[in-house]
Amino acid sequence: MKNFDIVIIGGGPIGIACGLEAQKNGLSYVILEKGPIVNSLYNYPVNMQFFSSSEKLEIDEIPFISKEAKPRRSEALEYYRRIATSNKLHINLFEKVTSVSKYENEFSILSDKNTYKSKNIVIATGFYDIPNLLQVPGENLPKVSHYYNDPHFYSGQKLAVIGASNSSVDAALECYRKGAEVTLIIRGTEVGQRVKYWVRPDIINRIKEESIQVFYSSTVKEITKDTIVINTENGVETLPNDFVLALTGYKPNFTFLEQVGVTFSNDEKKIPTYNDETMETNVNGVYLAGVICGGMETHKWFIENSRVHAKMIISNIKKLKE
């Protein structure tokens, strides 16, 4: 049984920031990450470019130098990995937390490898693990994916991309340029307004010139082995189809939060209850950091505006310990 002042669940940029802050303040800690360092960033598309500039992705005032003003996935992986290794952070990779229990003033954190004791836990697990499902017949077919990686895979294929956000627009454009026959299916009446400002004109122009087919105000009715059936403004359309990228967003692990005892201040949006000055939840000793604070509003918190959570959390824990 290992005992720490803080157990940090999640080894993404904000989890790493919390570890750095704990280390600077002389608090014992361990970061538990179920995958590789910055697992969620690792699972981003290979060609992904951030909306934020590199200085806004910096943590602990460690310079992030990138070739372009807005860095790419590979540069971010290198940046956060070097921070973790050069600072000798205590981070256990490929170790998944399975449960958290509280006895009096101490938590017992059980993983698939060890058991830990701590008076404080920080949940910085992000939101990239659980996709928002379409809930339609055929969604479980092998040709359907809720994650996009490399456009080369779809070259020469009839590809349906579902969604109007950055991820779906990036996928549609990249796959089109690698030779896929792309159909974009959008529930709303236009391409999302939050799409990166240098990308949105590109997708609109490709739609106008009919290089990419689009169905607005449309939803998927059914997916079969060789087709995709959609509800459109003009009735039901059945299209030949080889692959489907259902990039309809993701959500935090609310079940885990509930298991820990965290309540929600807004049940519809599943916004967790926490003190916005300390980031402590309704459960004493349980803190939230990063995008998980926004519940279903995953567009509210990013690295650039949640990196301050680390200082807020560690400052409060140190104050209570003294």
mmCIF file of C-alpha atoms in Angstrom:
data_model
loop_
_atom_site.group_PDB
_atom_site.id
_atom_site.type_symbol
_atom_site.label_atom_id
_atom_site.label_comp_id
_atom_site.label_asym_id
_atom_site.label_seq_id
_atom_site.Cartn_x
_atom_site.Cartn_y
_atom_site.Cartn_z
ATOM 1 C CA MET A 1 0.000 0.000 0.000
ATOM 2 C CA LYS A 2 1.489 3.335 -1.087
ATOM 3 C CA ASN A 3 0.592 6.567 0.714
ATOM 4 C CA PHE A 4 0.676 10.047 -0.848
ATOM 5 C CA ASP A 5 -0.487 13.576 -0.122
ATOM 6 C CA ILE A 6 -2.154 13.616 -3.551
ATOM 7 C CA VAL A 7 -3.135 11.030 -6.148
ATOM 8 C CA ILE A 8 -3.690 12.626 -9.565
ATOM 9 C CA ILE A 9 -5.913 10.630 -11.905
ATOM 10 C CA GLY A 10 -5.091 11.484 -15.516
ATOM 11 C CA GLY A 11 -1.705 12.198 -17.087
ATOM 12 C CA GLY A 12 -2.721 14.789 -19.663
ATOM 13 C CA PRO A 13 -1.336 18.335 -19.764
ATOM 14 C CA ILE A 14 -3.395 19.448 -16.739
ATOM 15 C CA GLY A 15 -2.551 16.323 -14.736
ATOM 16 C CA ILE A 16 1.116 16.952 -15.517
ATOM 17 C CA ALA A 17 0.715 20.600 -14.419
ATOM 18 C CA CYS A 18 -0.744 19.400 -11.098
ATOM 19 C CA GLY A 19 2.180 17.025 -10.629
ATOM 20 C CA LEU A 20 4.706 19.791 -11.306
ATOM 21 C CA GLU A 21 2.987 22.093 -8.822
ATOM 22 C CA ALA A 22 2.850 19.388 -6.133
ATOM 23 C CA GLN A 23 6.537 18.639 -6.672
ATOM 24 C CA LYS A 24 7.501 22.313 -6.332
ATOM 25 C CA ASN A 25 5.574 22.572 -3.084
ATOM 26 C CA GLY A 26 7.109 19.499 -1.479
ATOM 27 C CA LEU A 27 3.941 17.397 -1.529
ATOM 28 C CA SER A 28 4.152 13.674 -2.200
ATOM 29 C CA TYR A 29 2.124 12.656 -5.234
ATOM 30 C CA VAL A 30 1.676 10.149 -8.022
ATOM 31 C CA ILE A 31 0.000 10.575 -11.416
ATOM 32 C CA LEU A 32 -1.957 7.562 -12.647
ATOM 33 C CA GLU A 33 -2.497 7.447 -16.422
ATOM 34 C CA LYS A 34 -4.330 4.578 -18.104
ATOM 35 C CA GLY A 35 -2.409 5.015 -21.371
ATOM 36 C CA PRO A 36 0.789 6.714 -22.556
ATOM 37 C CA ILE A 37 1.847 10.229 -21.522
ATOM 38 C CA VAL A 38 -0.908 12.684 -22.543
ATOM 39 C CA ASN A 39 -3.035 9.779 -23.732
ATOM 40 C CA SER A 40 -5.841 11.922 -25.174
ATOM 41 C CA LEU A 41 -3.406 13.966 -27.299
ATOM 42 C CA TYR A 42 -1.787 10.749 -28.481
ATOM 43 C CA ASN A 43 -5.182 9.624 -29.790
ATOM 44 C CA TYR A 44 -5.761 12.844 -31.748
ATOM 45 C CA PRO A 45 -5.528 12.592 -35.575
ATOM 46 C CA VAL A 46 -1.944 12.356 -36.800
ATOM 47 C CA ASN A 47 -2.113 15.654 -38.715
ATOM 48 C CA MET A 48 -4.083 17.596 -36.102
ATOM 49 C CA GLN A 49 -3.229 21.280 -35.606
ATOM 50 C CA PHE A 50 -4.269 23.065 -32.413
ATOM 51 C CA PHE A 51 -6.568 26.064 -32.372
ATOM 52 C CA SER A 52 -4.414 27.627 -29.641
ATOM 53 C CA SER A 53 -0.961 29.087 -30.185
ATOM 54 C CA SER A 54 1.995 27.342 -28.577
ATOM 55 C CA GLU A 55 2.445 29.834 -25.724
ATOM 56 C CA LYS A 56 -1.135 29.220 -24.623
ATOM 57 C CA LEU A 57 -0.408 25.490 -24.324
ATOM 58 C CA GLU A 58 2.588 26.049 -22.062
ATOM 59 C CA ILE A 59 2.510 24.805 -18.489
ATOM 60 C CA ASP A 60 4.616 25.983 -15.557
ATOM 61 C CA GLU A 61 6.058 28.752 -17.801
ATOM 62 C CA ILE A 62 8.156 26.201 -19.686
ATOM 63 C CA PRO A 63 8.571 27.524 -23.263
ATOM 64 C CA PHE A 64 6.829 25.612 -26.047
ATOM 65 C CA ILE A 65 8.628 26.251 -29.332
ATOM 66 C CA SER A 66 6.805 25.164 -32.497
ATOM 67 C CA LYS A 67 7.468 25.603 -36.224
ATOM 68 C CA GLU A 68 4.185 27.445 -36.746
ATOM 69 C CA ALA A 69 2.272 29.714 -34.398
ATOM 70 C CA LYS A 70 -0.272 26.940 -33.876
ATOM 71 C CA PRO A 71 1.523 23.683 -33.082
ATOM 72 C CA ARG A 72 0.687 20.225 -34.326
ATOM 73 C CA ARG A 73 0.003 17.026 -32.432
ATOM 74 C CA SER A 74 3.550 15.671 -32.842
ATOM 75 C CA GLU A 75 5.052 18.845 -31.373
ATOM 76 C CA ALA A 76 2.678 18.782 -28.401
ATOM 77 C CA LEU A 77 3.511 15.136 -27.672
ATOM 78 C CA GLU A 78 7.212 16.005 -27.683
ATOM 79 C CA TYR A 79 6.682 19.063 -25.461
ATOM 80 C CA TYR A 80 4.664 17.341 -22.728
ATOM 81 C CA ARG A 81 6.781 14.188 -22.820
ATOM 82 C CA ARG A 82 9.979 16.184 -22.300
ATOM 83 C CA ILE A 83 8.388 18.043 -19.384
ATOM 84 C CA ALA A 84 7.414 14.764 -17.727
ATOM 85 C CA THR A 85 10.793 13.101 -18.238
ATOM 86 C CA SER A 86 13.111 16.066 -17.578
ATOM 87 C CA ASN A 87 11.307 16.903 -14.344
ATOM 88 C CA LYS A 88 11.278 13.232 -13.320
ATOM 89 C CA LEU A 89 7.572 13.342 -12.584
ATOM 90 C CA HIS A 90 6.136 10.426 -10.638
ATOM 91 C CA ILE A 91 3.794 9.137 -13.306
ATOM 92 C CA ASN A 92 2.610 5.553 -13.649
ATOM 93 C CA LEU A 93 1.621 4.843 -17.247
ATOM 94 C CA PHE A 94 -0.786 2.202 -18.518
ATOM 95 C CA GLU A 95 -2.334 1.967 -15.067
ATOM 96 C CA LYS A 96 -6.097 2.388 -14.887
ATOM 97 C CA VAL A 97 -7.940 3.500 -11.750
ATOM 98 C CA THR A 98 -10.864 1.150 -11.144
ATOM 99 C CA SER A 99 -12.411 2.522 -7.950
ATOM 100 C CA VAL A 100 -12.084 5.130 -5.211
ATOM 101 C CA SER A 101 -13.352 4.653 -1.659
ATOM 102 C CA LYS A 102 -13.224 7.001 1.335
ATOM 103 C CA TYR A 103 -12.746 5.910 4.932
ATOM 104 C CA GLU A 104 -12.949 8.785 7.409
ATOM 105 C CA ASN A 105 -10.485 11.372 6.011
ATOM 106 C CA GLU A 106 -8.513 9.123 3.676
ATOM 107 C CA PHE A 107 -9.107 7.760 0.207
ATOM 108 C CA SER A 108 -8.254 4.294 -1.012
ATOM 109 C CA ILE A 109 -7.533 4.359 -4.739
ATOM 110 C CA LEU A 110 -7.559 0.973 -6.433
ATOM 111 C CA SER A 111 -5.976 0.539 -9.852
ATOM 112 C CA ASP A 112 -5.490 -2.520 -12.022
ATOM 113 C CA LYS A 113 -1.941 -2.740 -10.639
ATOM 114 C CA ASN A 114 -1.783 -1.236 -7.136
ATOM 115 C CA THR A 115 -3.663 0.244 -4.188
ATOM 116 C CA TYR A 116 -2.904 3.777 -2.971
ATOM 117 C CA LYS A 117 -3.822 5.827 0.087
ATOM 118 C CA SER A 118 -4.196 9.598 -0.018
ATOM 119 C CA LYS A 119 -6.002 12.430 1.740
ATOM 120 C CA ASN A 120 -6.556 14.172 -1.601
ATOM 121 C CA ILE A 121 -7.295 13.145 -5.165
ATOM 122 C CA VAL A 122 -7.304 15.267 -8.305
ATOM 123 C CA ILE A 123 -9.472 14.065 -11.181
ATOM 124 C CA ALA A 124 -8.045 15.339 -14.470
ATOM 125 C CA THR A 125 -9.405 12.676 -16.807
ATOM 126 C CA GLY A 126 -10.622 14.889 -19.658
ATOM 127 C CA PHE A 127 -13.465 13.826 -21.929
ATOM 128 C CA TYR A 128 -12.055 11.928 -24.893
ATOM 129 C CA ASP A 129 -12.806 8.363 -23.789
ATOM 130 C CA ILE A 130 -16.565 8.045 -24.219
ATOM 131 C CA PRO A 131 -18.069 8.981 -27.621
ATOM 132 C CA ASN A 132 -21.575 10.362 -28.009
ATOM 133 C CA LEU A 133 -23.317 7.499 -29.765
ATOM 134 C CA LEU A 134 -25.753 7.903 -32.647
ATOM 135 C CA GLN A 135 -28.045 5.222 -31.188
ATOM 136 C CA VAL A 136 -28.987 3.870 -34.627
ATOM 137 C CA PRO A 137 -29.039 0.361 -36.106
ATOM 138 C CA GLY A 138 -25.674 -0.631 -37.548
ATOM 139 C CA GLU A 139 -23.581 1.682 -35.373
ATOM 140 C CA ASN A 140 -21.666 -1.324 -34.066
ATOM 141 C CA LEU A 141 -20.556 -2.459 -37.529
ATOM 142 C CA PRO A 142 -16.761 -2.689 -38.024
ATOM 143 C CA LYS A 143 -16.857 0.024 -40.688
ATOM 144 C CA VAL A 144 -18.084 2.619 -38.167
ATOM 145 C CA SER A 145 -15.591 4.525 -36.023
ATOM 146 C CA HIS A 146 -15.980 7.335 -33.487
ATOM 147 C CA TYR A 147 -12.285 8.198 -33.751
ATOM 148 C CA TYR A 148 -10.309 9.449 -36.737
ATOM 149 C CA ASN A 149 -6.601 8.928 -37.193
ATOM 150 C CA ASP A 150 -5.070 8.906 -40.701
ATOM 151 C CA PRO A 151 -6.717 9.909 -44.026
ATOM 152 C CA HIS A 152 -4.685 7.397 -46.045
ATOM 153 C CA PHE A 153 -6.909 4.588 -44.738
ATOM 154 C CA TYR A 154 -9.963 6.017 -46.544
ATOM 155 C CA SER A 155 -8.359 6.657 -49.935
ATOM 156 C CA GLY A 156 -10.611 5.470 -52.768
ATOM 157 C CA GLN A 157 -13.497 4.744 -50.385
ATOM 158 C CA LYS A 158 -17.018 6.114 -50.036
ATOM 159 C CA LEU A 159 -16.798 7.826 -46.662
ATOM 160 C CA ALA A 160 -19.587 9.402 -44.611
ATOM 161 C CA VAL A 161 -18.434 11.902 -41.989
ATOM 162 C CA ILE A 162 -21.027 12.825 -39.373
ATOM 163 C CA GLY A 163 -20.741 16.134 -37.521
ATOM 164 C CA ALA A 164 -20.015 19.823 -38.034
ATOM 165 C CA SER A 165 -17.197 20.445 -35.544
ATOM 166 C CA ASN A 166 -13.436 20.812 -35.985
ATOM 167 C CA SER A 167 -12.802 17.066 -35.872
ATOM 168 C CA SER A 168 -15.367 16.199 -38.546
ATOM 169 C CA VAL A 169 -14.391 19.083 -40.834
ATOM 170 C CA ASP A 170 -10.684 18.246 -40.553
ATOM 171 C CA ALA A 171 -11.429 14.597 -41.332
ATOM 172 C CA ALA A 172 -13.641 15.460 -44.319
ATOM 173 C CA LEU A 173 -11.024 17.760 -45.864
ATOM 174 C CA GLU A 174 -8.038 15.491 -45.252
ATOM 175 C CA CYS A 175 -9.779 12.364 -46.531
ATOM 176 C CA TYR A 176 -11.070 14.202 -49.618
ATOM 177 C CA ARG A 177 -7.519 15.308 -50.390
ATOM 178 C CA LYS A 178 -6.303 11.706 -50.084
ATOM 179 C CA GLY A 179 -8.838 10.512 -52.621
ATOM 180 C CA ALA A 180 -11.893 9.549 -50.577
ATOM 181 C CA GLU A 181 -15.402 10.240 -51.861
ATOM 182 C CA VAL A 182 -16.654 12.240 -48.883
ATOM 183 C CA THR A 183 -20.220 12.922 -47.781
ATOM 184 C CA LEU A 184 -20.665 15.235 -44.794
ATOM 185 C CA ILE A 185 -23.825 14.769 -42.711
ATOM 186 C CA ILE A 186 -24.695 17.737 -40.487
ATOM 187 C CA ARG A 187 -27.613 17.941 -38.068
ATOM 188 C CA GLY A 188 -27.681 21.756 -38.142
ATOM 189 C CA THR A 189 -28.161 24.191 -40.986
ATOM 190 C CA GLU A 190 -24.487 25.091 -41.492
ATOM 191 C CA VAL A 191 -20.893 24.171 -40.744
ATOM 192 C CA GLY A 192 -20.203 24.820 -37.054
ATOM 193 C CA GLN A 193 -19.302 28.414 -36.143
ATOM 194 C CA ARG A 194 -16.532 27.186 -33.797
ATOM 195 C CA VAL A 195 -14.637 25.484 -36.622
ATOM 196 C CA LYS A 196 -11.092 26.898 -36.864
ATOM 197 C CA TYR A 197 -11.283 30.210 -38.700
ATOM 198 C CA TRP A 198 -8.649 29.247 -41.279
ATOM 199 C CA VAL A 199 -10.396 25.912 -42.006
ATOM 200 C CA ARG A 200 -14.061 26.941 -42.198
ATOM 201 C CA PRO A 201 -13.738 28.792 -45.559
ATOM 202 C CA ASP A 202 -11.934 25.760 -46.979
ATOM 203 C CA ILE A 203 -14.758 23.318 -46.202
ATOM 204 C CA ILE A 204 -17.431 25.795 -47.369
ATOM 205 C CA ASN A 205 -15.646 26.241 -50.693
ATOM 206 C CA ARG A 206 -15.212 22.484 -51.173
ATOM 207 C CA ILE A 207 -18.943 22.075 -50.564
ATOM 208 C CA LYS A 208 -19.799 24.887 -53.007
ATOM 209 C CA GLU A 209 -17.712 23.345 -55.774
ATOM 210 C CA GLU A 210 -19.299 19.949 -54.959
ATOM 211 C CA SER A 211 -15.975 18.291 -54.208
ATOM 212 C CA ILE A 212 -17.535 17.257 -50.905
ATOM 213 C CA GLN A 213 -21.221 16.355 -50.763
ATOM 214 C CA VAL A 214 -23.163 17.701 -47.784
ATOM 215 C CA PHE A 215 -26.569 17.047 -46.244
ATOM 216 C CA TYR A 216 -27.663 19.799 -43.841
ATOM 217 C CA SER A 217 -30.509 19.403 -41.332
ATOM 218 C CA SER A 218 -29.982 15.653 -41.601
ATOM 219 C CA THR A 219 -29.530 12.703 -39.270
ATOM 220 C CA VAL A 220 -28.515 9.081 -39.688
ATOM 221 C CA LYS A 221 -31.374 6.596 -39.700
ATOM 222 C CA GLU A 222 -29.475 3.357 -40.242
ATOM 223 C CA ILE A 223 -26.090 1.993 -41.262
ATOM 224 C CA THR A 224 -25.797 -1.248 -43.213
ATOM 225 C CA LYS A 225 -22.844 -3.191 -44.561
ATOM 226 C CA ASP A 226 -22.888 -1.339 -47.907
ATOM 227 C CA THR A 227 -25.041 1.772 -47.321
ATOM 228 C CA ILE A 228 -25.888 4.610 -44.986
ATOM 229 C CA VAL A 229 -29.516 5.714 -44.680
ATOM 230 C CA ILE A 230 -30.156 9.329 -43.689
ATOM 231 C CA ASN A 231 -33.170 11.454 -42.866
ATOM 232 C CA THR A 232 -32.940 14.668 -44.897
ATOM 233 C CA GLU A 233 -35.127 17.707 -45.438
ATOM 234 C CA ASN A 234 -36.319 16.081 -48.670
ATOM 235 C CA GLY A 235 -36.998 12.642 -47.233
ATOM 236 C CA VAL A 236 -34.987 9.483 -46.695
ATOM 237 C CA GLU A 237 -31.791 9.047 -48.738
ATOM 238 C CA THR A 238 -29.852 5.791 -49.084
ATOM 239 C CA LEU A 239 -26.218 6.246 -50.127
ATOM 240 C CA PRO A 240 -23.603 3.649 -51.092
ATOM 241 C CA ASN A 241 -21.045 3.589 -48.294
ATOM 242 C CA ASP A 242 -17.799 1.874 -47.304
ATOM 243 C CA PHE A 243 -16.913 3.621 -44.027
ATOM 244 C CA VAL A 244 -18.491 5.937 -41.475
ATOM 245 C CA LEU A 245 -16.706 8.412 -39.203
ATOM 246 C CA ALA A 246 -19.229 9.367 -36.526
ATOM 247 C CA LEU A 247 -17.391 12.347 -35.038
ATOM 248 C CA THR A 248 -20.248 13.596 -32.892
ATOM 249 C CA GLY A 249 -18.233 14.512 -29.812
ATOM 250 C CA TYR A 250 -17.262 12.903 -26.539
ATOM 251 C CA LYS A 251 -18.122 13.171 -22.858
ATOM 252 C CA PRO A 252 -16.394 12.780 -19.487
ATOM 253 C CA ASN A 253 -16.738 9.625 -17.414
ATOM 254 C CA PHE A 254 -19.705 10.756 -15.312
ATOM 255 C CA THR A 255 -20.141 7.270 -13.855
ATOM 256 C CA PHE A 256 -16.719 7.524 -12.232
ATOM 257 C CA LEU A 257 -17.514 10.963 -10.785
ATOM 258 C CA GLU A 258 -20.760 9.620 -9.331
ATOM 259 C CA GLN A 259 -18.952 6.619 -7.882
ATOM 260 C CA VAL A 260 -16.570 8.968 -6.090
ATOM 261 C CA GLY A 261 -19.575 10.894 -4.736
ATOM 262 C CA VAL A 262 -19.376 14.061 -6.848
ATOM 263 C CA THR A 263 -22.766 15.691 -7.449
ATOM 264 C CA PHE A 264 -23.831 17.907 -10.357
ATOM 265 C CA SER A 265 -24.896 21.543 -10.167
ATOM 266 C CA ASN A 266 -26.692 21.174 -13.490
ATOM 267 C CA ASP A 267 -28.186 17.748 -14.176
ATOM 268 C CA GLU A 268 -28.967 18.396 -17.840
ATOM 269 C CA LYS A 269 -25.456 19.581 -18.717
ATOM 270 C CA LYS A 270 -23.887 17.322 -16.058
ATOM 271 C CA ILE A 271 -21.736 20.134 -14.687
ATOM 272 C CA PRO A 272 -19.971 18.849 -11.559
ATOM 273 C CA THR A 273 -20.256 20.695 -8.268
ATOM 274 C CA TYR A 274 -17.008 22.407 -7.283
ATOM 275 C CA ASN A 275 -15.644 25.556 -5.647
ATOM 276 C CA ASP A 276 -14.375 27.793 -8.435
ATOM 277 C CA GLU A 277 -11.684 29.267 -6.143
ATOM 278 C CA THR A 278 -10.175 25.969 -4.969
ATOM 279 C CA MET A 279 -11.566 23.438 -7.516
ATOM 280 C CA GLU A 280 -12.645 21.218 -4.604
ATOM 281 C CA THR A 281 -15.891 19.307 -5.185
ATOM 282 C CA ASN A 282 -18.710 18.619 -2.747
ATOM 283 C CA VAL A 283 -16.572 15.696 -1.521
ATOM 284 C CA ASN A 284 -13.840 17.016 0.781
ATOM 285 C CA GLY A 285 -10.438 16.189 -0.657
ATOM 286 C CA VAL A 286 -11.667 15.539 -4.215
ATOM 287 C CA TYR A 287 -10.600 18.163 -6.758
ATOM 288 C CA LEU A 288 -11.350 18.596 -10.455
ATOM 289 C CA ALA A 289 -8.929 19.962 -13.042
ATOM 290 C CA GLY A 290 -9.264 20.648 -16.741
ATOM 291 C CA VAL A 291 -12.048 20.046 -19.200
ATOM 292 C CA ILE A 292 -13.951 17.678 -16.913
ATOM 293 C CA CYS A 293 -15.150 20.757 -14.995
ATOM 294 C CA GLY A 294 -17.468 21.646 -17.882
ATOM 295 C CA GLY A 295 -19.522 18.459 -17.899
ATOM 296 C CA MET A 296 -21.212 18.104 -21.280
ATOM 297 C CA GLU A 297 -20.037 21.616 -22.213
ATOM 298 C CA THR A 298 -16.700 20.269 -23.387
ATOM 299 C CA HIS A 299 -16.014 23.418 -25.402
ATOM 300 C CA LYS A 300 -15.773 25.589 -22.270
ATOM 301 C CA TRP A 301 -12.418 24.397 -20.885
ATOM 302 C CA PHE A 302 -9.138 23.975 -22.732
ATOM 303 C CA ILE A 303 -5.485 23.650 -21.779
ATOM 304 C CA GLU A 304 -5.034 27.402 -22.056
ATOM 305 C CA ASN A 305 -7.754 28.375 -19.566
ATOM 306 C CA SER A 306 -7.553 25.409 -17.187
ATOM 307 C CA ARG A 307 -3.797 25.188 -16.596
ATOM 308 C CA VAL A 308 -4.371 27.636 -13.693
ATOM 309 C CA HIS A 309 -6.283 24.879 -11.896
ATOM 310 C CA ALA A 310 -3.002 23.275 -10.834
ATOM 311 C CA LYS A 311 -1.878 26.265 -8.752
ATOM 312 C CA MET A 312 -5.375 26.718 -7.290
ATOM 313 C CA ILE A 313 -5.613 23.085 -6.196
ATOM 314 C CA ILE A 314 -2.105 22.652 -4.802
ATOM 315 C CA SER A 315 -2.261 25.989 -2.989
ATOM 316 C CA ASN A 316 -5.429 24.903 -1.207
ATOM 317 C CA ILE A 317 -4.101 21.437 -0.324
ATOM 318 C CA LYS A 318 -0.868 22.904 1.053
ATOM 319 C CA LYS A 319 -2.796 25.481 3.098
ATOM 320 C CA LEU A 320 -4.980 22.767 4.646
ATOM 321 C CA LYS A 321 -1.959 20.617 5.431
ATOM 322 C CA GLU A 322 -0.090 23.371 7.282
#
